[in-house]
CSV table of N, CA and C in Angstrom, one decimal:
chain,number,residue,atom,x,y,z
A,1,UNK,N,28.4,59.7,44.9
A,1,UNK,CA,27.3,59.6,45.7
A,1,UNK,C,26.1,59.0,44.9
A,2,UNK,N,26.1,59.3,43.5
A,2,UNK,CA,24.9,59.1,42.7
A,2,UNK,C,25.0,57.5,42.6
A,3,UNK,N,26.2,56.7,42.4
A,3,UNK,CA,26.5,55.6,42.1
A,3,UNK,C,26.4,54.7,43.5
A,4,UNK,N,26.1,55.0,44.8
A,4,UNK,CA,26.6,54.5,45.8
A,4,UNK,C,24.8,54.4,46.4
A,5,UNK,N,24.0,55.3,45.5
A,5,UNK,CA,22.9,55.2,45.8
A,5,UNK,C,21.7,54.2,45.0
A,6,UNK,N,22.2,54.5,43.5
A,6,UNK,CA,22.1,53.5,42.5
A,6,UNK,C,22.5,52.1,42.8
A,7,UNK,N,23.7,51.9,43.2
A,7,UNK,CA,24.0,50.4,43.9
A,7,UNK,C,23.3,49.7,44.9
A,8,UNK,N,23.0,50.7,46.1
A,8,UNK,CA,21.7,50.7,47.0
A,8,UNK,C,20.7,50.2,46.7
A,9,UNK,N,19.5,51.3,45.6
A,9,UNK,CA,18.8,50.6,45.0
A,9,UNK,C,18.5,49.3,44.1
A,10,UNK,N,19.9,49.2,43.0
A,10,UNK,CA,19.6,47.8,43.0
A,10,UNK,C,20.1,46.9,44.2
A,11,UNK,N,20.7,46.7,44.8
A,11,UNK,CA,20.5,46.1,45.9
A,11,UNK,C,19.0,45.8,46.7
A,12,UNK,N,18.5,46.9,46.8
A,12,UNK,CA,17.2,46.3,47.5
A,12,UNK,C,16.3,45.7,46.5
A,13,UNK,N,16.5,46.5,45.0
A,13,UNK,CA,15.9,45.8,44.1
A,13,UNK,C,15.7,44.0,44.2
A,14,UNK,N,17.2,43.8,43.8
A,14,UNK,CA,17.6,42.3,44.2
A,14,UNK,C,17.0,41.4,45.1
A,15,UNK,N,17.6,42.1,46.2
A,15,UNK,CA,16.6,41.8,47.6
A,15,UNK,C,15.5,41.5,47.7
A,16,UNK,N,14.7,42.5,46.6
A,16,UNK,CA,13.0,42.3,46.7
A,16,UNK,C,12.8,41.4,46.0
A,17,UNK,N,13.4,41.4,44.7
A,17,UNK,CA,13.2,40.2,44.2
A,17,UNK,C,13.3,38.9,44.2
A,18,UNK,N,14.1,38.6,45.3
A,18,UNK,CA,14.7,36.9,46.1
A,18,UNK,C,13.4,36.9,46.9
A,19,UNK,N,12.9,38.0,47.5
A,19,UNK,CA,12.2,37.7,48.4
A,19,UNK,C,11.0,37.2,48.0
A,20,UNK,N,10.3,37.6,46.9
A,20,UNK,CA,9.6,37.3,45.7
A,20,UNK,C,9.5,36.2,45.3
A,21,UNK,N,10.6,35.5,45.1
A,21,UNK,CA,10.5,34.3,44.4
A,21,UNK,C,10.7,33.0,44.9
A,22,UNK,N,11.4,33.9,47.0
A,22,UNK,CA,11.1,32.5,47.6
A,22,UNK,C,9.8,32.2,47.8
A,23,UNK,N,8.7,33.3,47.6
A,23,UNK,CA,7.5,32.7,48.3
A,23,UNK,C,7.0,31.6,47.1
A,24,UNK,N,7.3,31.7,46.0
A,24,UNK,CA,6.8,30.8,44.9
A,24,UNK,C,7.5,29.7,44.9
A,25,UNK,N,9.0,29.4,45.2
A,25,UNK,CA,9.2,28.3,45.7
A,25,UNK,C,9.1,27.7,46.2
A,26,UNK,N,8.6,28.0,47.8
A,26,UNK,CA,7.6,27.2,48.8
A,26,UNK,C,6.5,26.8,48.2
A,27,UNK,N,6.0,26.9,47.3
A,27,UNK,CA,4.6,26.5,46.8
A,27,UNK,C,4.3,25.2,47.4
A,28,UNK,N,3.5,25.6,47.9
A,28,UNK,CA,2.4,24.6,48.7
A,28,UNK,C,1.5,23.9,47.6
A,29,UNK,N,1.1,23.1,46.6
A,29,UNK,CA,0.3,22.9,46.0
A,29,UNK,C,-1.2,23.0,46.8
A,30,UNK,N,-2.5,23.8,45.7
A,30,UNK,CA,-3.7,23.6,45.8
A,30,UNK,C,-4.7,22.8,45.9
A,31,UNK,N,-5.4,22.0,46.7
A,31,UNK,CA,-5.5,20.5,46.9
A,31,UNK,C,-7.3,21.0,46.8
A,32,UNK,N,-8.3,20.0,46.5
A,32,UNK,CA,-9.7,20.4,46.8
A,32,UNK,C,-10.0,20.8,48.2
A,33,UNK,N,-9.4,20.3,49.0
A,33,UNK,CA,-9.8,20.5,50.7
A,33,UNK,C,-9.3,22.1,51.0
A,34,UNK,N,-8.3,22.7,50.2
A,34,UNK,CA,-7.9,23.9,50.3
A,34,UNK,C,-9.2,25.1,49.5
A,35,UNK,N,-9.6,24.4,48.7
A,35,UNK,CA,-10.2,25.4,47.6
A,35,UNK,C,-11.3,25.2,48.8
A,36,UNK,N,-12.1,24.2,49.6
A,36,UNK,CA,-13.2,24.0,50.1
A,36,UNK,C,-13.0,24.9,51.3
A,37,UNK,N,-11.9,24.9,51.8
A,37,UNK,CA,-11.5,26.1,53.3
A,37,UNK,C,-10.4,26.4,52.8
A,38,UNK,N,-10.4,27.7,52.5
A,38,UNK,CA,-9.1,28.3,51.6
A,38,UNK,C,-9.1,29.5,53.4
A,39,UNK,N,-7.3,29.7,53.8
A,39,UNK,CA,-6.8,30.0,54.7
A,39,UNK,C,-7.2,31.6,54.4
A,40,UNK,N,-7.6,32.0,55.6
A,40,UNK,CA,-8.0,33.7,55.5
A,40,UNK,C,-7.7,34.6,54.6
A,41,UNK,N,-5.8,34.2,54.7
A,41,UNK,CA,-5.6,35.5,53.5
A,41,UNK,C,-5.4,35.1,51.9
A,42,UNK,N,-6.5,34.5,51.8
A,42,UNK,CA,-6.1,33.5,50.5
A,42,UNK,C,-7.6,33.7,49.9
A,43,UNK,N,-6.9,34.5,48.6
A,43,UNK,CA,-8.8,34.5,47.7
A,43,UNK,C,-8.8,33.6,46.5
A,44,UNK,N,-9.3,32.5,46.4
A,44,UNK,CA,-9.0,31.1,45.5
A,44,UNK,C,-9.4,31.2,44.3
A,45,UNK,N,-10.6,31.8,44.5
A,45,UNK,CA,-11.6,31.5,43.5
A,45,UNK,C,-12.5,33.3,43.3
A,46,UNK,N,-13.5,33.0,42.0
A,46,UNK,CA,-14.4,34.2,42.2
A,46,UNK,C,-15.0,35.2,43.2
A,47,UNK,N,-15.3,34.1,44.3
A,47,UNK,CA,-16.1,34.5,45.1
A,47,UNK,C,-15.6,34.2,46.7
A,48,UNK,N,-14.3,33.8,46.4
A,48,UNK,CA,-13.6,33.3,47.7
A,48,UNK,C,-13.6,31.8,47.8
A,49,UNK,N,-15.2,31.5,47.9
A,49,UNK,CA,-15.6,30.1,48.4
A,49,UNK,C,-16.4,30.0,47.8
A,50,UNK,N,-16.7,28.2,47.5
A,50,UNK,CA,-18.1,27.7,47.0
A,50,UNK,C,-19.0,28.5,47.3
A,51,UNK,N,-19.5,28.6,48.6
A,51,UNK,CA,-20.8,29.0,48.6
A,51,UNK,C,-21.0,31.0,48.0
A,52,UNK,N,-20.2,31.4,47.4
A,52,UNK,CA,-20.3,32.6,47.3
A,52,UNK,C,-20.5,33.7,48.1
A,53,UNK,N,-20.4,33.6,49.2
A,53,UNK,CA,-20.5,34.8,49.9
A,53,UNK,C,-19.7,36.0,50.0
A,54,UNK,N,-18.1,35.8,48.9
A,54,UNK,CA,-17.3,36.8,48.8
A,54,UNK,C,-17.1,37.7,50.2
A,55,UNK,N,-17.0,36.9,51.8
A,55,UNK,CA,-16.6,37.6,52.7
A,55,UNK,C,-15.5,37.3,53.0
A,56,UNK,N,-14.8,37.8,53.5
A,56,UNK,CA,-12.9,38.1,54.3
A,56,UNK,C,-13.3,37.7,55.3
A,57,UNK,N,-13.0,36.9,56.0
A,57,UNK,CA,-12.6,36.6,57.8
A,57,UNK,C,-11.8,37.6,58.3
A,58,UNK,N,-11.3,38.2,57.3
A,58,UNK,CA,-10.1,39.4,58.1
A,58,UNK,C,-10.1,40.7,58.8
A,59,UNK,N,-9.5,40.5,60.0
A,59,UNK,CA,-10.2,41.7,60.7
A,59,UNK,C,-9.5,42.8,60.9
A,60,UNK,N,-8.2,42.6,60.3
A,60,UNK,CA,-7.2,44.8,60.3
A,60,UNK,C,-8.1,45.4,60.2
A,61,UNK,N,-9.2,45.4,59.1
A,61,UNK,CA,-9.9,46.4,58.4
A,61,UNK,C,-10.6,46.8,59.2
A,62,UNK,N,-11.4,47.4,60.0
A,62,UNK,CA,-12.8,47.6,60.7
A,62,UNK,C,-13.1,49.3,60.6
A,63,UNK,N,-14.0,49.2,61.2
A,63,UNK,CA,-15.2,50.6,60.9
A,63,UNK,C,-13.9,51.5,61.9
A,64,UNK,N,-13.1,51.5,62.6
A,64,UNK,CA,-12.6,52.3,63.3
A,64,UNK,C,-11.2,52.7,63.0
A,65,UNK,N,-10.8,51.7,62.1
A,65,UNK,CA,-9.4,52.1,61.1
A,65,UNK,C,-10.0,51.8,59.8
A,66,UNK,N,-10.7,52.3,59.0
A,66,UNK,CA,-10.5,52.4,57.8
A,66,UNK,C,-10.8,53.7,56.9
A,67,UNK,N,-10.9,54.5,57.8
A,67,UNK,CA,-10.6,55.6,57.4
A,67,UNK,C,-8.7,55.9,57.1
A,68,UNK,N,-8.2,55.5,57.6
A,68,UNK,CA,-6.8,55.2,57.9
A,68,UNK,C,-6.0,54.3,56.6
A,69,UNK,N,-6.5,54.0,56.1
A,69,UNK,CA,-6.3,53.1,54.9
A,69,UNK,C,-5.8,54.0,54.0
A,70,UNK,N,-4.5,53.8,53.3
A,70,UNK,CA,-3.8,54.1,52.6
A,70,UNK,C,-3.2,53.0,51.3
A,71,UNK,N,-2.7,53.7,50.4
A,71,UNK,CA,-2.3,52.8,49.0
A,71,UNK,C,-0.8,52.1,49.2
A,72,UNK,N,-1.0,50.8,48.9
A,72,UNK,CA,0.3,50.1,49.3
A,72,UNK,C,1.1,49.7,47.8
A,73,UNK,N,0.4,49.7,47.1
A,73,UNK,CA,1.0,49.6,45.8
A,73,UNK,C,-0.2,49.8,44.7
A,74,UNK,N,0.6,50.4,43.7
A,74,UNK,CA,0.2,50.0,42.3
A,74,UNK,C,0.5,49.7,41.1
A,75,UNK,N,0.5,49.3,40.4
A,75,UNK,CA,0.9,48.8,39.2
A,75,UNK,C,-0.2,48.6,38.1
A,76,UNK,N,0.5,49.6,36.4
A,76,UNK,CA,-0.1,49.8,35.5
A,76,UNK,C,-0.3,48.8,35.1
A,77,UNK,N,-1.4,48.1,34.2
A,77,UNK,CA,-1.7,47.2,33.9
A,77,UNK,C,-1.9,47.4,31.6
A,78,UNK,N,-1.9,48.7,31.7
A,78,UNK,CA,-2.1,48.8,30.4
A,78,UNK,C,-3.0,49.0,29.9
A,79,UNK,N,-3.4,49.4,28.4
A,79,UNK,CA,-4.7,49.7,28.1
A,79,UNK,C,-5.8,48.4,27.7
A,80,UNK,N,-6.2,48.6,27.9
A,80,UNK,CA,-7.3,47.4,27.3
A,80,UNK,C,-8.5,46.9,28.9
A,81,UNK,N,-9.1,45.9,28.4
A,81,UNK,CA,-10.4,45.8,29.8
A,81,UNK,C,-10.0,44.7,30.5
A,82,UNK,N,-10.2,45.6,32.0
A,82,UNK,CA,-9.8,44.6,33.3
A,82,UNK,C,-11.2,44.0,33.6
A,83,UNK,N,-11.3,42.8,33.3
A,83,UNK,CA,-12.7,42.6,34.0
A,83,UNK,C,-12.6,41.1,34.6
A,84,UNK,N,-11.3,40.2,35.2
A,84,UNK,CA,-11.3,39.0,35.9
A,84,UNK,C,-10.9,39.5,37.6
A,85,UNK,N,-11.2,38.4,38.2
A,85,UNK,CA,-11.0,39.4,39.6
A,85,UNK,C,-9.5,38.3,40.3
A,86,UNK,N,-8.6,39.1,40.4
A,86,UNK,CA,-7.3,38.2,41.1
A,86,UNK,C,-7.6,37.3,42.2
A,87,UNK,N,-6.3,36.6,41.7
A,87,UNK,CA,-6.3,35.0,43.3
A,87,UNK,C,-5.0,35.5,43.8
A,88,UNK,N,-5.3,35.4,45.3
A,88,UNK,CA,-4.4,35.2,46.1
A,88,UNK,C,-4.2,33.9,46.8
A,89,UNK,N,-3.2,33.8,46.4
A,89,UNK,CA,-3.0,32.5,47.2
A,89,UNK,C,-1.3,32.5,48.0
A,90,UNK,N,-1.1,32.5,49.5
A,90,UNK,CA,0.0,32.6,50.3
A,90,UNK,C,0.8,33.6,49.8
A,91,UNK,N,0.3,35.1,49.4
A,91,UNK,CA,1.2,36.2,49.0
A,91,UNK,C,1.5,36.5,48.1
A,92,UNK,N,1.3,35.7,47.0
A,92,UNK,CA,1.2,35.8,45.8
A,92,UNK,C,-0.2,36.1,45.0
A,93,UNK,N,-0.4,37.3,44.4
A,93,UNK,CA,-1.3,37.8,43.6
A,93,UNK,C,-1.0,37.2,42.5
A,94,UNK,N,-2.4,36.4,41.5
A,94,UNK,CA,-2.2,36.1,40.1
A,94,UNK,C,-3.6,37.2,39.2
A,95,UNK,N,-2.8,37.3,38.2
A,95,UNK,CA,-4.1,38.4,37.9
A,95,UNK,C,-3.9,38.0,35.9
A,96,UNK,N,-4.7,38.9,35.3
A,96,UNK,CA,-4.9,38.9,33.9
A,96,UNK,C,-4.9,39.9,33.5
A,97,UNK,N,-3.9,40.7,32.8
A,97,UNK,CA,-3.7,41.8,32.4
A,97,UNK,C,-3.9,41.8,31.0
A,98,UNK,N,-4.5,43.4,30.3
A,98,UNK,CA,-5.2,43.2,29.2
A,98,UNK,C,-4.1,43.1,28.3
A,99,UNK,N,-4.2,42.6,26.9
A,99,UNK,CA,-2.7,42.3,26.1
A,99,UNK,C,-2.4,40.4,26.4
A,100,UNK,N,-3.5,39.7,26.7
A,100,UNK,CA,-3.2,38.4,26.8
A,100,UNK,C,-2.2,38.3,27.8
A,101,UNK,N,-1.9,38.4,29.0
A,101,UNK,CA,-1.0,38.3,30.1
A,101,UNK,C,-1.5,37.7,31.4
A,102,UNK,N,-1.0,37.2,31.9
A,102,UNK,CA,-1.3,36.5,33.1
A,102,UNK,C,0.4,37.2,34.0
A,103,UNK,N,-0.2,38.0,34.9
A,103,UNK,CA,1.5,38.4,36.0
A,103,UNK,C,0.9,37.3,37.4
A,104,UNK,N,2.1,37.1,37.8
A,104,UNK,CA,2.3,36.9,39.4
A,104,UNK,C,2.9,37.9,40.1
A,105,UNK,N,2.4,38.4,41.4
A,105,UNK,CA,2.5,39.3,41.7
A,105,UNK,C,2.7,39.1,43.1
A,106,UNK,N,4.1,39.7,43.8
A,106,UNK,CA,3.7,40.0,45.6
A,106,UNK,C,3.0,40.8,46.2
A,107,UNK,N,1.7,39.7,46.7
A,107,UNK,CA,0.4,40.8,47.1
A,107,UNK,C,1.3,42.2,47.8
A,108,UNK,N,2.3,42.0,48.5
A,108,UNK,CA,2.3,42.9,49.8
A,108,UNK,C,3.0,44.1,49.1
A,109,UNK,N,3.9,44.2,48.1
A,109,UNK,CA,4.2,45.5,47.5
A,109,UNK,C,3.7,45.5,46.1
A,110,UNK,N,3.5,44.9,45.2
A,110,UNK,CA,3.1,44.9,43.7
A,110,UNK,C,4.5,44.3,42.9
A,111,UNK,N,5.4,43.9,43.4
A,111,UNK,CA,6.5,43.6,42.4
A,111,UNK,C,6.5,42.1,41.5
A,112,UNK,N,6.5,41.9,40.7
A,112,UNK,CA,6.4,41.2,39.6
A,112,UNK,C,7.1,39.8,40.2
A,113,UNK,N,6.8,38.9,39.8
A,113,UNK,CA,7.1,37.5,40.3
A,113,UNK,C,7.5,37.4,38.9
A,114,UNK,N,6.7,37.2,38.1
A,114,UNK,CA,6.6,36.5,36.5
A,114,UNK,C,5.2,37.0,35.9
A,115,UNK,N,5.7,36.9,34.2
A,115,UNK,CA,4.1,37.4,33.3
A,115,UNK,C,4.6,36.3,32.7
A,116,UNK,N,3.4,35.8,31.9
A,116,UNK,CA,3.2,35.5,31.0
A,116,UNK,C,2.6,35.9,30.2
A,117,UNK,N,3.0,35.8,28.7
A,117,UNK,CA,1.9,36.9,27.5
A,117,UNK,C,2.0,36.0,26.7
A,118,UNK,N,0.8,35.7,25.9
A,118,UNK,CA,0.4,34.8,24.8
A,118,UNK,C,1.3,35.6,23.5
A,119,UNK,N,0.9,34.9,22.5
A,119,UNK,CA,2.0,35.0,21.3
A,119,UNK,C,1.6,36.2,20.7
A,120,UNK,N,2.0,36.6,20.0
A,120,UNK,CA,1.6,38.4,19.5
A,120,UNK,C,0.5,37.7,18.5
A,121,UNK,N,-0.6,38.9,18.2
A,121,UNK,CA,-1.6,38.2,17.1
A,121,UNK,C,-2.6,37.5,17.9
A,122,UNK,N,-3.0,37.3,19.2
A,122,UNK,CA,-4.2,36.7,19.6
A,122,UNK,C,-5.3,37.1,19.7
A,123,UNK,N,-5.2,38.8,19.7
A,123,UNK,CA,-6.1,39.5,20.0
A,123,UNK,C,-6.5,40.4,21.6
A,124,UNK,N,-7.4,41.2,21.4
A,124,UNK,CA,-7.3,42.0,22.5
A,124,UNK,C,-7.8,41.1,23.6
A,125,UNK,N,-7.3,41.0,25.1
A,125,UNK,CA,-7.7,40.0,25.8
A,125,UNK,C,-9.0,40.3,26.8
A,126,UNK,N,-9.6,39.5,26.8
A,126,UNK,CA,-11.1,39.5,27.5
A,126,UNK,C,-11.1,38.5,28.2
A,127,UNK,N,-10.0,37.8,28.4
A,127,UNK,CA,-9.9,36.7,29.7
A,127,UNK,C,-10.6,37.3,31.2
A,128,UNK,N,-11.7,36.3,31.3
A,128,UNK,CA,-12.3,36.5,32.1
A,128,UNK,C,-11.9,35.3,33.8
A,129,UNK,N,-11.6,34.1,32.7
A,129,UNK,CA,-11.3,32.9,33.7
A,129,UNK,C,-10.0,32.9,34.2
A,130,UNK,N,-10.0,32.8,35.1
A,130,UNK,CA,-8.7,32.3,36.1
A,130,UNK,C,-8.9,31.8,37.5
A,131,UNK,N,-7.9,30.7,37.5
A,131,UNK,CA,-8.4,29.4,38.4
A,131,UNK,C,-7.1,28.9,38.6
A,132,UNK,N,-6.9,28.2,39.9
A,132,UNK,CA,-5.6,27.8,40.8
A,132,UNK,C,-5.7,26.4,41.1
A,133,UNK,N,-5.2,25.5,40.7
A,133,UNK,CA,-5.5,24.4,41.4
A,133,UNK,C,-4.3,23.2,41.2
A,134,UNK,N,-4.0,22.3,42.2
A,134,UNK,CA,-2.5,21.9,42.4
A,134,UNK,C,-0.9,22.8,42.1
A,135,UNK,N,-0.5,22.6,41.3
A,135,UNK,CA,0.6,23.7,40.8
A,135,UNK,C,0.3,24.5,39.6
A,136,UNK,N,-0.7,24.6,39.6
A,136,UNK,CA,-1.0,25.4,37.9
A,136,UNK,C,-2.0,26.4,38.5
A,137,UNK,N,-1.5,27.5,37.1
A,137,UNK,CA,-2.7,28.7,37.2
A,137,UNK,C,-3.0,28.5,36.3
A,138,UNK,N,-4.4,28.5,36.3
A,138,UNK,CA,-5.3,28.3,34.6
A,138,UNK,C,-6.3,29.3,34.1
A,139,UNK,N,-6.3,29.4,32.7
A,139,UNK,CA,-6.7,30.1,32.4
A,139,UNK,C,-7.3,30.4,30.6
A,140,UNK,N,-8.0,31.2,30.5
A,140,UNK,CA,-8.5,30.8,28.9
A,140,UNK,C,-7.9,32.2,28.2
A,141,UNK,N,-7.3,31.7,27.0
A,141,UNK,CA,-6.4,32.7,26.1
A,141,UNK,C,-7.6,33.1,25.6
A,142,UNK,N,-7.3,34.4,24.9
A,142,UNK,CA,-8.4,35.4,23.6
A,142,UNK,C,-8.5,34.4,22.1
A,143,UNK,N,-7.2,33.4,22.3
A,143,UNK,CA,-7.3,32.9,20.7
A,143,UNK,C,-8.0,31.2,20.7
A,144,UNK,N,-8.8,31.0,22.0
A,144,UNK,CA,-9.6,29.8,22.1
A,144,UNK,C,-8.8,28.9,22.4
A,145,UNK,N,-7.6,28.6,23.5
A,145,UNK,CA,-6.8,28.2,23.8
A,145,UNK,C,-7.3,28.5,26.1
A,146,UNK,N,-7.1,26.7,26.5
A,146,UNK,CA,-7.2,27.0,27.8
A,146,UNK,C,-5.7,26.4,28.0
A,147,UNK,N,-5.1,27.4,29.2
A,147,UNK,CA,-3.5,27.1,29.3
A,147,UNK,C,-3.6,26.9,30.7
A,148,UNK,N,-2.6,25.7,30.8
A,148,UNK,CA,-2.4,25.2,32.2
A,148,UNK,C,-0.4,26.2,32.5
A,149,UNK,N,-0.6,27.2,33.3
A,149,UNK,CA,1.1,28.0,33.7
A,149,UNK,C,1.5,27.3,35.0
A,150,UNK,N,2.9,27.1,35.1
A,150,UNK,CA,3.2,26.6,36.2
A,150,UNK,C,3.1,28.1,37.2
A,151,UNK,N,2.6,27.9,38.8
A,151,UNK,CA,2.4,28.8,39.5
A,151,UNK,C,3.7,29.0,39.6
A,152,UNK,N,4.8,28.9,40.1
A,152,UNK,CA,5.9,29.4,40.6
A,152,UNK,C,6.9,29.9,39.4
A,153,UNK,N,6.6,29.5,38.3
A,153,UNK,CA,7.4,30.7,37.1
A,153,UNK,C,6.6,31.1,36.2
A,154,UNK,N,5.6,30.5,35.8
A,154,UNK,CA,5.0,31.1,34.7
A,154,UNK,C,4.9,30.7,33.3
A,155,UNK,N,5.5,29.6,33.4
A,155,UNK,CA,6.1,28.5,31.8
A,155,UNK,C,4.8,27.9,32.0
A,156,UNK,N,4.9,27.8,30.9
A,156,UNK,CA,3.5,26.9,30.3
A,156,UNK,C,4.3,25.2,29.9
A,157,UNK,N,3.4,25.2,30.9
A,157,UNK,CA,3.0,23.2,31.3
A,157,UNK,C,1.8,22.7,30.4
A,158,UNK,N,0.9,23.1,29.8
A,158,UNK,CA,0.0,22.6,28.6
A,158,UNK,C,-0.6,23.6,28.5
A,159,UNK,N,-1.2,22.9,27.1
A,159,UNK,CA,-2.5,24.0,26.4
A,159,UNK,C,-2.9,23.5,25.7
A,160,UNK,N,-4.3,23.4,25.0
A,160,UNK,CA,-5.4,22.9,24.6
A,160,UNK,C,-6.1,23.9,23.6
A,161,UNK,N,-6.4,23.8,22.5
A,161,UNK,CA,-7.4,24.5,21.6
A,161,UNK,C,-8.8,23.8,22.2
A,162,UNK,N,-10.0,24.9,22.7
A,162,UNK,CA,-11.0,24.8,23.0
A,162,UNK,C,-11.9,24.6,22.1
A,163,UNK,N,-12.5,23.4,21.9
A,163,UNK,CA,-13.2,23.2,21.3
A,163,UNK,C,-14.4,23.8,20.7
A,164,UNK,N,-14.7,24.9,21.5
A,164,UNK,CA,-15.7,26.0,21.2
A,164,UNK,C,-15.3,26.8,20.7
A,165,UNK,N,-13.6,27.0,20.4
A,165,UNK,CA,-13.1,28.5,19.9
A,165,UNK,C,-13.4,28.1,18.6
């Protein structure tokens, strides 16, 4: 019974995770006209949008169900300071976890697409930048390094020593 249940779970495991990784295969590349009207459920940038207004067009949420709001996922992130704010882009969460990491994440349950972790020795991470644009997630290492990751696995497509580091 134990084994039949265990099989089960990985199985859905599996499952969840194909499902995972077809949405990063569809990747739609980031275009400027996207970042300029980024689609409802999609948070591109800092503030959503150029003009900063940091508002949601989205309307599940309202004054009359959100008391109703409950936790859909979470996921430890580790010790050190969270202080960049995630992109969503078509279901996919990209975030910066402290320890020099960049995860992709399925907004809708929290399960792991792909991390990326800088090389041991960079230091505690204070990445604050992260940015989306054509097929890349970008972002600035703790060791003065801006890295261009491919969105749909996480491999690093370039990197640059910052001339200010």
């Amino acid at each position: 019974m134990i084994r039949k249940r265990l099989l089960v779970l990985t199985v859905a495991m599996v499952a969840a995770a194909a499902a995972s990784l077809a949405q990063v295969r569809e990747f739609v590349p980031v275009t400027g006209a996207t970042l300029e009207n980024p689609g409802p459920n999609d948070w591109l940038m800092y503030s959503r949008t150029y003009d900063a207004q940091r508002f949601s067009p989205l309307t599940q949420i309202n004054r009359q169900n959100v008391a109703r709001l409950r936790e859909v996922f979470k996921r430890d992130l580790g010790n050190g300071s969270q202080e960049s704010i995630p992109i969503v882009y078509r279901g996919v969460m990209y975030l910066v976890a402290p320890g020099a990491s960049v995860l992709a994440l399925d907004a809708t349950n929290g399960n792991l697409i792909w991390e990326h972790k800088r090389p041991e020795g960079t230091g505690p991470s204070r990445t604050k930048a992260l940015a989306i644009y054509e097929d890349l997630v970008l972002f600035t290492s703790p060791d003065g390094f801006v890295v261009g990751l491919d969105a749909r696995t996480g491999a690093v497509r370039w990197e640059t020593k910052s001339p200010g580091a």
